[in-house]
PDB file of C-alpha atoms and ligand atoms in Angstrom:
ATOM      1  CA  MET A1485     109.960 122.087  94.076  1.00 91.00           C
ATOM      2  CA  SER A1486     110.324 118.134  92.707  1.00 92.00           C
ATOM      3  CA  GLU A1487     108.505 117.183  89.584  1.00 94.00           C
ATOM      4  CA  ARG A1488     108.848 113.646  90.524  1.00 96.00           C
ATOM      5  CA  ARG A1489     105.503 111.990  90.781  1.00 97.00           C
ATOM      6  CA  ALA A1490     103.915 109.638  93.326  1.00 97.00           C
ATOM      7  CA  GLU A1491     101.446 106.800  93.606  1.00 95.00           C
ATOM      8  CA  ILE A1492      99.277 107.990  96.224  1.00 97.00           C
ATOM      9  CA  ILE A1493      95.804 106.791  97.574  1.00 96.00           C
ATOM     10  CA  GLU A1494      94.539 109.428  99.767  1.00 97.00           C
ATOM     11  CA  LEU A1495      95.631 112.633 101.856  1.00 98.00           C
ATOM     12  CA  PHE A1496      93.483 113.231 104.534  1.00 98.00           C
ATOM     13  CA  SER A1497      93.065 114.639 108.211  1.00 98.00           C
ATOM     14  CA  SER A1498      92.637 112.782 110.952  1.00 97.00           C
ATOM     15  CA  ILE A1499      93.432 111.675 114.729  1.00 96.00           C
ATOM     16  CA  GLN A1500      96.263 109.361 114.923  1.00 96.00           C
ATOM     17  CA  GLY A1501      94.722 105.961 116.364  1.00 94.00           C
ATOM     18  CA  GLU A1502      97.713 103.935 117.190  1.00 94.00           C
ATOM     19  CA  GLY A1503     100.930 104.226 119.187  1.00 94.00           C
ATOM     20  CA  LEU A1504     102.830 106.636 121.005  1.00 94.00           C
ATOM     21  CA  LEU A1505     101.159 109.617 119.390  1.00 97.00           C
ATOM     22  CA  VAL A1506      97.667 108.505 119.953  1.00 96.00           C
ATOM     23  CA  GLY A1507      94.871 111.228 119.919  1.00 95.00           C
ATOM     24  CA  LEU A1508      97.233 113.841 117.963  1.00 97.00           C
ATOM     25  CA  ARG A1509      95.676 115.235 114.643  1.00 98.00           C
ATOM     26  CA  GLN A1510      97.622 114.601 111.574  1.00 98.00           C
ATOM     27  CA  ALA A1511      97.715 114.903 108.010  1.00 98.00           C
ATOM     28  CA  PHE A1512      98.079 111.352 106.555  1.00 98.00           C
ATOM     29  CA  LEU A1513      99.679 110.864 103.165  1.00 98.00           C
ATOM     30  CA  ARG A1514      99.226 107.280 102.241  1.00 97.00           C
ATOM     31  CA  PHE A1515     101.319 105.621  99.399  1.00 97.00           C
ATOM     32  CA  HIS A1516      99.985 102.677  97.578  1.00 96.00           C
ATOM     33  CA  GLY A1517     101.939  99.089  97.682  1.00 95.00           C
ATOM     34  CA  CYS A1518     103.548  96.990 100.337  1.00 96.00           C
ATOM     35  CA  ASN A1519     106.303  94.623 100.383  1.00 96.00           C
ATOM     36  CA  LEU A1520     104.682  92.354 102.686  1.00 96.00           C
ATOM     37  CA  ALA A1521     101.294  90.565 102.648  1.00 94.00           C
ATOM     38  CA  CYS A1522     100.563  90.636 106.848  1.00 95.00           C
ATOM     39  CA  SER A1523      97.344  88.304 107.294  1.00 92.00           C
ATOM     40  CA  TYR A1524      95.705  91.060 109.245  1.00 88.00           C
ATOM     41  CA  CYS A1525      96.264  93.758 106.647  1.00 89.00           C
ATOM     42  CA  ASP A1526      93.225  95.993 106.169  1.00 77.00           C
ATOM     43  CA  THR A1527      94.714  98.113 103.052  1.00 75.00           C
ATOM     44  CA  ARG A1528      94.175  97.865  99.758  1.00 64.00           C
ATOM     45  CA  HIS A1529      97.101  96.655  97.762  1.00 71.00           C
ATOM     46  CA  GLY A1530      95.725  95.795  94.134  1.00 78.00           C
ATOM     47  CA  ASN A1531      96.411  97.949  91.142  1.00 82.00           C
ATOM     48  CA  LEU A1532      97.122 101.622  91.493  1.00 86.00           C
ATOM     49  CA  PRO A1533      93.551 103.608  91.546  1.00 88.00           C
ATOM     50  CA  GLY A1534      93.667 105.686  88.613  1.00 94.00           C
ATOM     51  CA  THR A1535      92.610 108.816  90.965  1.00 96.00           C
ATOM     52  CA  ALA A1536      94.096 110.044  94.448  1.00 97.00           C
ATOM     53  CA  LEU A1537      91.920 111.461  96.613  1.00 97.00           C
ATOM     54  CA  LEU A1538      92.773 115.048  98.419  1.00 98.00           C
ATOM     55  CA  GLU A1539      90.676 116.249 100.958  1.00 98.00           C
ATOM     56  CA  VAL A1540      89.827 119.599 100.644  1.00 98.00           C
ATOM     57  CA  THR A1541      88.681 120.527 103.980  1.00 98.00           C
ATOM     58  CA  PRO A1542      90.696 118.948 106.933  1.00 98.00           C
ATOM     59  CA  GLY A1543      88.601 115.967 108.520  1.00 96.00           C
ATOM     60  CA  ARG A1544      85.215 116.645 106.518  1.00 96.00           C
ATOM     61  CA  ARG A1545      86.126 113.893 103.693  1.00 96.00           C
ATOM     62  CA  ASP A1546      85.270 116.359 101.091  1.00 97.00           C
ATOM     63  CA  PHE A1547      87.959 114.623  98.136  1.00 97.00           C
ATOM     64  CA  ASN A1548      88.652 115.821  95.059  1.00 96.00           C
ATOM     65  CA  PRO A1549      90.362 113.180  92.806  1.00 97.00           C
ATOM     66  CA  GLU A1550      93.537 113.758  91.177  1.00 97.00           C
ATOM     67  CA  GLN A1551      95.071 111.574  88.714  1.00 97.00           C
ATOM     68  CA  ASN A1552      97.517 109.119  89.649  1.00 97.00           C
ATOM     69  CA  PRO A1553     100.542 109.569  90.012  1.00 97.00           C
ATOM     70  CA  VAL A1554     100.126 112.872  91.547  1.00 97.00           C
ATOM     71  CA  ALA A1555     102.554 115.847  91.570  1.00 97.00           C
ATOM     72  CA  LEU A1556     104.178 117.075  94.836  1.00 97.00           C
ATOM     73  CA  GLU A1557     103.087 120.633  93.822  1.00 97.00           C
ATOM     74  CA  LYS A1558      99.135 119.271  94.496  1.00 97.00           C
ATOM     75  CA  VAL A1559     100.098 117.789  98.093  1.00 98.00           C
ATOM     76  CA  VAL A1560     102.057 120.909  99.414  1.00 98.00           C
ATOM     77  CA  ASP A1561      98.939 123.060  97.750  1.00 98.00           C
ATOM     78  CA  THR A1562      96.326 121.377 100.018  1.00 98.00           C
ATOM     79  CA  LEU A1563      98.591 121.000 102.769  1.00 98.00           C
ATOM     80  CA  ASN A1564      99.341 125.208 102.744  1.00 98.00           C
ATOM     81  CA  LEU A1565      95.832 125.446 102.367  1.00 98.00           C
ATOM     82  CA  TRP A1566      94.978 123.536 105.524  1.00 98.00           C
ATOM     83  CA  LEU A1567      97.773 125.171 107.273  1.00 98.00           C
ATOM     84  CA  ARG A1568      96.403 128.654 106.647  1.00 98.00           C
ATOM     85  CA  GLY A1569      92.950 127.904 107.193  1.00 98.00           C
ATOM     86  CA  TRP A1570      93.310 125.979 110.261  1.00 98.00           C
ATOM     87  CA  PRO A1571      96.746 126.911 111.444  1.00 98.00           C
ATOM     88  CA  GLY A1572      98.059 124.956 114.648  1.00 97.00           C
ATOM     89  CA  ILE A1573      95.585 121.925 114.412  1.00 98.00           C
ATOM     90  CA  HIS A1574      98.232 119.152 112.622  1.00 98.00           C
ATOM     91  CA  HIS A1575     100.848 117.894 114.745  1.00 98.00           C
ATOM     92  CA  SER A1576     102.778 116.335 111.670  1.00 98.00           C
ATOM     93  CA  ILE A1577     102.456 114.529 108.468  1.00 98.00           C
ATOM     94  CA  SER A1578     101.824 110.597 108.500  1.00 98.00           C
ATOM     95  CA  ILE A1579     103.961 109.106 105.693  1.00 98.00           C
ATOM     96  CA  THR A1580     102.093 105.681 105.569  1.00 98.00           C
ATOM     97  CA  GLY A1581     100.959 103.117 102.720  1.00 95.00           C
ATOM     98  CA  GLY A1582     101.279 100.271 102.338  1.00 94.00           C
ATOM     99  CA  GLU A1583     104.984 100.695 102.961  1.00 98.00           C
ATOM    100  CA  PRO A1584     106.040 104.125 101.936  1.00 98.00           C
ATOM    101  CA  LEU A1585     109.768 103.725 102.214  1.00 98.00           C
ATOM    102  CA  ILE A1586     109.249 101.535  98.632  1.00 98.00           C
ATOM    103  CA  ASN A1587     108.933 104.996  97.324  1.00 97.00           C
ATOM    104  CA  VAL A1588     112.537 105.689  98.042  1.00 98.00           C
ATOM    105  CA  GLU A1589     112.847 107.905  95.105  1.00 97.00           C
ATOM    106  CA  VAL A1590     110.110 109.855  95.765  1.00 98.00           C
ATOM    107  CA  LEU A1591     110.549 110.100  99.303  1.00 98.00           C
ATOM    108  CA  ARG A1592     114.400 111.275  98.684  1.00 98.00           C
ATOM    109  CA  GLU A1593     112.589 114.415  96.918  1.00 98.00           C
ATOM    110  CA  TRP A1594     109.341 114.876  98.553  1.00 98.00           C
ATOM    111  CA  LEU A1595     110.488 114.466 102.353  1.00 98.00           C
ATOM    112  CA  PRO A1596     112.767 118.022 102.368  1.00 98.00           C
ATOM    113  CA  GLU A1597     109.825 120.045 101.241  1.00 98.00           C
ATOM    114  CA  LEU A1598     106.877 118.450 103.138  1.00 98.00           C
ATOM    115  CA  GLN A1599     109.269 118.513 106.310  1.00 98.00           C
ATOM    116  CA  ARG A1600     109.192 122.586 105.845  1.00 98.00           C
ATOM    117  CA  LEU A1601     105.351 122.343 106.533  1.00 98.00           C
ATOM    118  CA  LEU A1602     105.139 119.905 109.327  1.00 98.00           C
ATOM    119  CA  PRO A1603     107.435 117.465 111.240  1.00 98.00           C
ATOM    120  CA  ILE A1604     107.604 114.130 109.456  1.00 98.00           C
ATOM    121  CA  TYR A1605     106.072 111.087 111.030  1.00 98.00           C
ATOM    122  CA  LEU A1606     107.090 107.656 109.275  1.00 98.00           C
ATOM    123  CA  GLU A1607     104.697 104.560 109.752  1.00 98.00           C
ATOM    124  CA  THR A1608     106.684 101.854 108.437  1.00 98.00           C
ATOM    125  CA  ASN A1609     106.659  97.954 108.864  1.00 98.00           C
ATOM    126  CA  GLY A1610     110.450  98.389 109.975  1.00 98.00           C
ATOM    127  CA  ILE A1611     112.532  96.076 107.653  1.00 98.00           C
ATOM    128  CA  LEU A1612     113.729  98.743 104.638  1.00 98.00           C
ATOM    129  CA  TYR A1613     117.043  99.731 106.827  1.00 98.00           C
ATOM    130  CA  HIS A1614     119.110 100.824 103.983  1.00 98.00           C
ATOM    131  CA  VAL A1615     115.952 103.047 102.468  1.00 98.00           C
ATOM    132  CA  LEU A1616     116.008 104.683 106.242  1.00 98.00           C
ATOM    133  CA  GLU A1617     119.286 105.245 106.825  1.00 98.00           C
ATOM    134  CA  GLU A1618     119.422 107.491 103.662  1.00 98.00           C
ATOM    135  CA  LEU A1619     116.205 108.950 104.523  1.00 98.00           C
ATOM    136  CA  ILE A1620     116.437 109.926 107.920  1.00 98.00           C
ATOM    137  CA  PRO A1621     117.732 113.256 108.127  1.00 98.00           C
ATOM    138  CA  ASN A1622     114.266 114.048 106.830  1.00 98.00           C
ATOM    139  CA  ILE A1623     112.216 112.308 109.679  1.00 98.00           C
ATOM    140  CA  ASP A1624     111.268 113.177 113.030  1.00 98.00           C
ATOM    141  CA  PHE A1625     109.222 110.465 114.388  1.00 98.00           C
ATOM    142  CA  ILE A1626     108.829 106.691 113.657  1.00 98.00           C
ATOM    143  CA  SER A1627     106.539 104.333 114.371  1.00 98.00           C
ATOM    144  CA  MET A1628     108.248 100.703 113.259  1.00 98.00           C
ATOM    145  CA  ASP A1629     106.473  97.452 113.555  1.00 98.00           C
ATOM    146  CA  ILE A1630     107.867  94.352 114.953  1.00 98.00           C
ATOM    147  CA  LYS A1631     106.113  91.592 112.808  1.00 98.00           C
ATOM    148  CA  LEU A1632     105.484  88.664 115.059  1.00 98.00           C
ATOM    149  CA  PRO A1633     105.264  85.422 113.061  1.00 97.00           C
ATOM    150  CA  SER A1634     101.908  84.437 114.990  1.00 97.00           C
ATOM    151  CA  SER A1635      99.585  87.531 113.991  1.00 96.00           C
ATOM    152  CA  SER A1636     101.530  88.972 110.974  1.00 96.00           C
ATOM    153  CA  GLY A1637     102.091  85.695 109.207  1.00 96.00           C
ATOM    154  CA  CYS A1638     105.506  87.160 108.331  1.00 95.00           C
ATOM    155  CA  THR A1639     108.476  84.902 109.276  1.00 92.00           C
ATOM    156  CA  ASP A1640     112.377  85.738 109.509  1.00 91.00           C
ATOM    157  CA  LEU A1641     112.299  89.356 109.659  1.00 98.00           C
ATOM    158  CA  TRP A1642     114.220  89.744 113.241  1.00 98.00           C
ATOM    159  CA  GLU A1643     117.605  90.825 111.755  1.00 98.00           C
ATOM    160  CA  LYS A1644     116.032  93.403 109.519  1.00 98.00           C
ATOM    161  CA  HIS A1645     113.829  94.596 112.275  1.00 98.00           C
ATOM    162  CA  ARG A1646     117.201  95.090 114.507  1.00 98.00           C
ATOM    163  CA  GLU A1647     119.040  96.634 111.801  1.00 98.00           C
ATOM    164  CA  PHE A1648     116.446  99.010 111.107  1.00 98.00           C
ATOM    165  CA  LEU A1649     115.794 100.006 114.610  1.00 98.00           C
ATOM    166  CA  GLN A1650     119.261 100.691 115.578  1.00 98.00           C
ATOM    167  CA  ILE A1651     119.078 103.398 112.698  1.00 98.00           C
ATOM    168  CA  ALA A1652     115.656 104.521 113.858  1.00 98.00           C
ATOM    169  CA  SER A1653     116.991 105.138 117.237  1.00 98.00           C
ATOM    170  CA  GLN A1654     118.915 108.142 116.148  1.00 97.00           C
ATOM    171  CA  LYS A1655     115.089 110.047 116.105  1.00 98.00           C
ATOM    172  CA  THR A1656     112.219 109.633 118.211  1.00 98.00           C
ATOM    173  CA  VAL A1657     111.327 106.111 117.497  1.00 98.00           C
ATOM    174  CA  PHE A1658     108.520 103.593 118.912  1.00 98.00           C
ATOM    175  CA  VAL A1659     108.236  99.787 118.242  1.00 98.00           C
ATOM    176  CA  LYS A1660     104.585  98.334 117.785  1.00 98.00           C
ATOM    177  CA  MET A1661     103.610  94.621 117.855  1.00 98.00           C
ATOM    178  CA  VAL A1662     100.161  93.428 116.702  1.00 97.00           C
ATOM    179  CA  ILE A1663      98.775  90.725 119.258  1.00 97.00           C
ATOM    180  CA  CYS A1664      96.569  87.970 118.511  1.00 95.00           C
ATOM    181  CA  ASP A1665      95.405  84.959 120.622  1.00 94.00           C
ATOM    182  CA  ALA A1666      97.530  82.835 118.943  1.00 96.00           C
ATOM    183  CA  THR A1667     101.064  85.102 120.319  1.00 97.00           C
ATOM    184  CA  GLU A1668     103.397  83.080 122.084  1.00 98.00           C
ATOM    185  CA  ASP A1669     105.281  84.186 125.070  1.00 98.00           C
ATOM    186  CA  TRP A1670     108.931  83.412 122.858  1.00 98.00           C
ATOM    187  CA  GLU A1671     108.054  85.974 120.217  1.00 98.00           C
ATOM    188  CA  VAL A1672     107.417  88.929 122.787  1.00 98.00           C
ATOM    189  CA  MET A1673     110.368  87.853 124.558  1.00 98.00           C
ATOM    190  CA  ARG A1674     112.445  87.602 121.564  1.00 98.00           C
ATOM    191  CA  ALA A1675     111.119  91.003 120.220  1.00 98.00           C
ATOM    192  CA  GLY A1676     111.698  92.749 123.724  1.00 98.00           C
ATOM    193  CA  GLU A1677     115.342  91.495 123.743  1.00 98.00           C
ATOM    194  CA  LEU A1678     115.640  92.900 120.259  1.00 98.00           C
ATOM    195  CA  ILE A1679     114.395  96.141 121.429  1.00 98.00           C
ATOM    196  CA  ALA A1680     116.560  96.315 124.948  1.00 98.00           C
ATOM    197  CA  ASP A1681     119.659  95.535 122.745  1.00 98.00           C
ATOM    198  CA  VAL A1682     119.088  98.563 120.729  1.00 98.00           C
ATOM    199  CA  ASP A1683     117.853 100.794 123.619  1.00 98.00           C
ATOM    200  CA  PRO A1684     115.759  99.402 126.495  1.00 98.00           C
ATOM    201  CA  ALA A1685     114.419 103.106 127.178  1.00 98.00           C
ATOM    202  CA  ILE A1686     112.627 102.875 123.370  1.00 98.00           C
ATOM    203  CA  SER A1687     108.825 102.744 124.089  1.00 98.00           C
ATOM    204  CA  CYS A1688     106.964  99.551 123.053  1.00 98.00           C
ATOM    205  CA  ILE A1689     103.436  99.687 122.095  1.00 98.00           C
ATOM    206  CA  LEU A1690     101.398  95.757 122.319  1.00 98.00           C
ATOM    207  CA  GLN A1691      98.318  96.652 120.170  1.00 97.00           C
ATOM    208  CA  PRO A1692      95.684  94.101 120.402  1.00 96.00           C
ATOM    209  CA  MET A1693      94.070  92.921 117.095  1.00 93.00           C
ATOM    210  CA  SER A1694      91.165  94.229 116.510  1.00 86.00           C
ATOM    211  CA  CYS A1695      88.055  92.633 115.501  1.00 84.00           C
ATOM    212  CA  ASN A1696      85.461  93.635 112.376  1.00 77.00           C
ATOM    213  CA  ASP A1697      83.068  95.426 114.981  1.00 77.00           C
ATOM    214  CA  GLY A1698      85.957  97.447 116.309  1.00 73.00           C
ATOM    215  CA  THR A1699      86.215  95.798 119.578  1.00 82.00           C
ATOM    216  CA  VAL A1700      89.555  93.883 120.617  1.00 85.00           C
ATOM    217  CA  GLY A1701      90.105  90.737 119.842  1.00 84.00           C
ATOM    218  CA  VAL A1702      92.347  89.333 122.296  1.00 93.00           C
ATOM    219  CA  ARG A1703      91.775  88.416 126.284  1.00 94.00           C
ATOM    220  CA  PRO A1704      92.505  90.992 128.645  1.00 94.00           C
ATOM    221  CA  LEU A1705      94.502  88.451 130.634  1.00 96.00           C
ATOM    222  CA  ARG A1706      96.434  87.754 127.864  1.00 97.00           C
ATOM    223  CA  MET A1707      97.601  91.563 127.100  1.00 97.00           C
ATOM    224  CA  LEU A1708      98.736  91.752 130.836  1.00 98.00           C
ATOM    225  CA  GLU A1709     100.758  88.195 130.710  1.00 98.00           C
ATOM    226  CA  LEU A1710     102.455  89.796 127.766  1.00 98.00           C
ATOM    227  CA  GLN A1711     103.263  93.302 128.940  1.00 98.00           C
ATOM    228  CA  GLU A1712     104.522  91.511 131.977  1.00 98.00           C
ATOM    229  CA  ILE A1713     107.289  89.866 129.736  1.00 98.00           C
ATOM    230  CA  ALA A1714     108.124  92.850 127.779  1.00 98.00           C
ATOM    231  CA  ALA A1715     108.538  95.079 130.722  1.00 98.00           C
ATOM    232  CA  GLY A1716     110.874  92.824 132.237  1.00 98.00           C
ATOM    233  CA  LEU A1717     113.140  93.931 129.628  1.00 98.00           C
ATOM    234  CA  LEU A1718     111.875  97.484 128.815  1.00 98.00           C
ATOM    235  CA  ALA A1719     111.131 100.433 130.485  1.00 98.00           C
ATOM    236  CA  ASP A1720     108.147 101.421 128.734  1.00 98.00           C
ATOM    237  CA  VAL A1721     105.578  99.226 127.490  1.00 98.00           C
ATOM    238  CA  ARG A1722     101.995 100.186 126.710  1.00 98.00           C
ATOM    239  CA  VAL A1723      98.987  98.085 125.855  1.00 97.00           C
ATOM    240  CA  ILE A1724      97.235 100.365 123.451  1.00 96.00           C
ATOM    241  CA  PRO A1725      94.612  98.816 121.004  1.00 93.00           C
ATOM    242  CA  GLN A1726      93.215 100.753 117.464  1.00 89.00           C
ATOM    243  CA  THR A1727      91.427 103.590 118.919  1.00 85.00           C
ATOM    244  CA  HIS A1728      90.110 104.894 115.856  1.00 82.00           C
ATOM    245  CA  LYS A1729      88.157 101.674 115.299  1.00 78.00           C
ATOM    246  CA  PHE A1730      85.967 102.114 118.302  1.00 72.00           C
ATOM    247  CA  ILE A1731      85.874 106.107 118.162  1.00 71.00           C
ATOM    248  CA  GLY A1732      84.588 105.537 114.622  1.00 70.00           C
ATOM    249  CA  GLN A1733      85.644 106.730 111.294  1.00 59.00           C
ATOM    250  CA  LEU A1734      87.151 110.155 112.290  1.00 59.00           C
TER     251      LEU A1734
HETATM  252  S1  SF4 B2416     103.205  95.852 106.183  1.00 77.88           S
HETATM  253 FE1  SF4 B2416     101.184  97.251 106.694  1.00 77.88          FE
HETATM  254  S2  SF4 B2416     100.450  97.366 104.591  1.00 77.88           S
HETATM  255 FE2  SF4 B2416     101.801  95.975 104.542  1.00 77.88          FE
HETATM  256  S3  SF4 B2416     101.083  93.986 104.394  1.00 77.88           S
HETATM  257 FE3  SF4 B2416     101.551  94.473 106.431  1.00 77.88          FE
HETATM  258  S4  SF4 B2416     100.019  95.334 107.447  1.00 77.88           S
HETATM  259 FE4  SF4 B2416      99.624  95.799 105.373  1.00 77.88          FE
END
């Protein structure tokens, strides 16, 4: 087993609240750090916490603190306990962050070991395409963002997203875009064209931005208008809000 240690925030079991696999139970392995600074980000990117939190009983939030950086053995041992005690409940391991692909040295060694336990589902901001190219043999599902300038504050990522999606299309991939009230037609059109250039069958999720109270912060009619634009270019365009926000903490 790899002896490389990783900067981890937490390992817990929950329901996937976003995207194409919404509602499925996953083991979430959250890495520390990100290479972007989206305006809507709700993830802590400060200093690495001294301890990572590893859930003992899946979904029960009875966390054990573990000194950072964490050994792969600790993560595998926890997952093995879950798999033995609660067989069949987890669909996959969500490798999430932050941006997990900034941990390329760790993932190079960890993913083959984790993939022996469950399929690997990568949640990514979709720009580190060179890293994806190296790791993709050990990834099964990819949820990638296209960062729209209006909602994320990020600009000039279009070509990186294109390169990323081209590589990601070797596996089961879908694209997620966060929509806000200020999102303009051209942004969704440009993203739709980018996806269609790679493969018009790739699923596209329009995710309305959530308010702090968990409600959806974009007018319903606006979501329909933007879906109509994307659906003119792509076969599968879905409007899916962040379901975990209104279901409550799961
Ligand atoms: S890519 Fe994700 S984790 Fe990173 S800043 Fe943007 S929303 Fe936050």
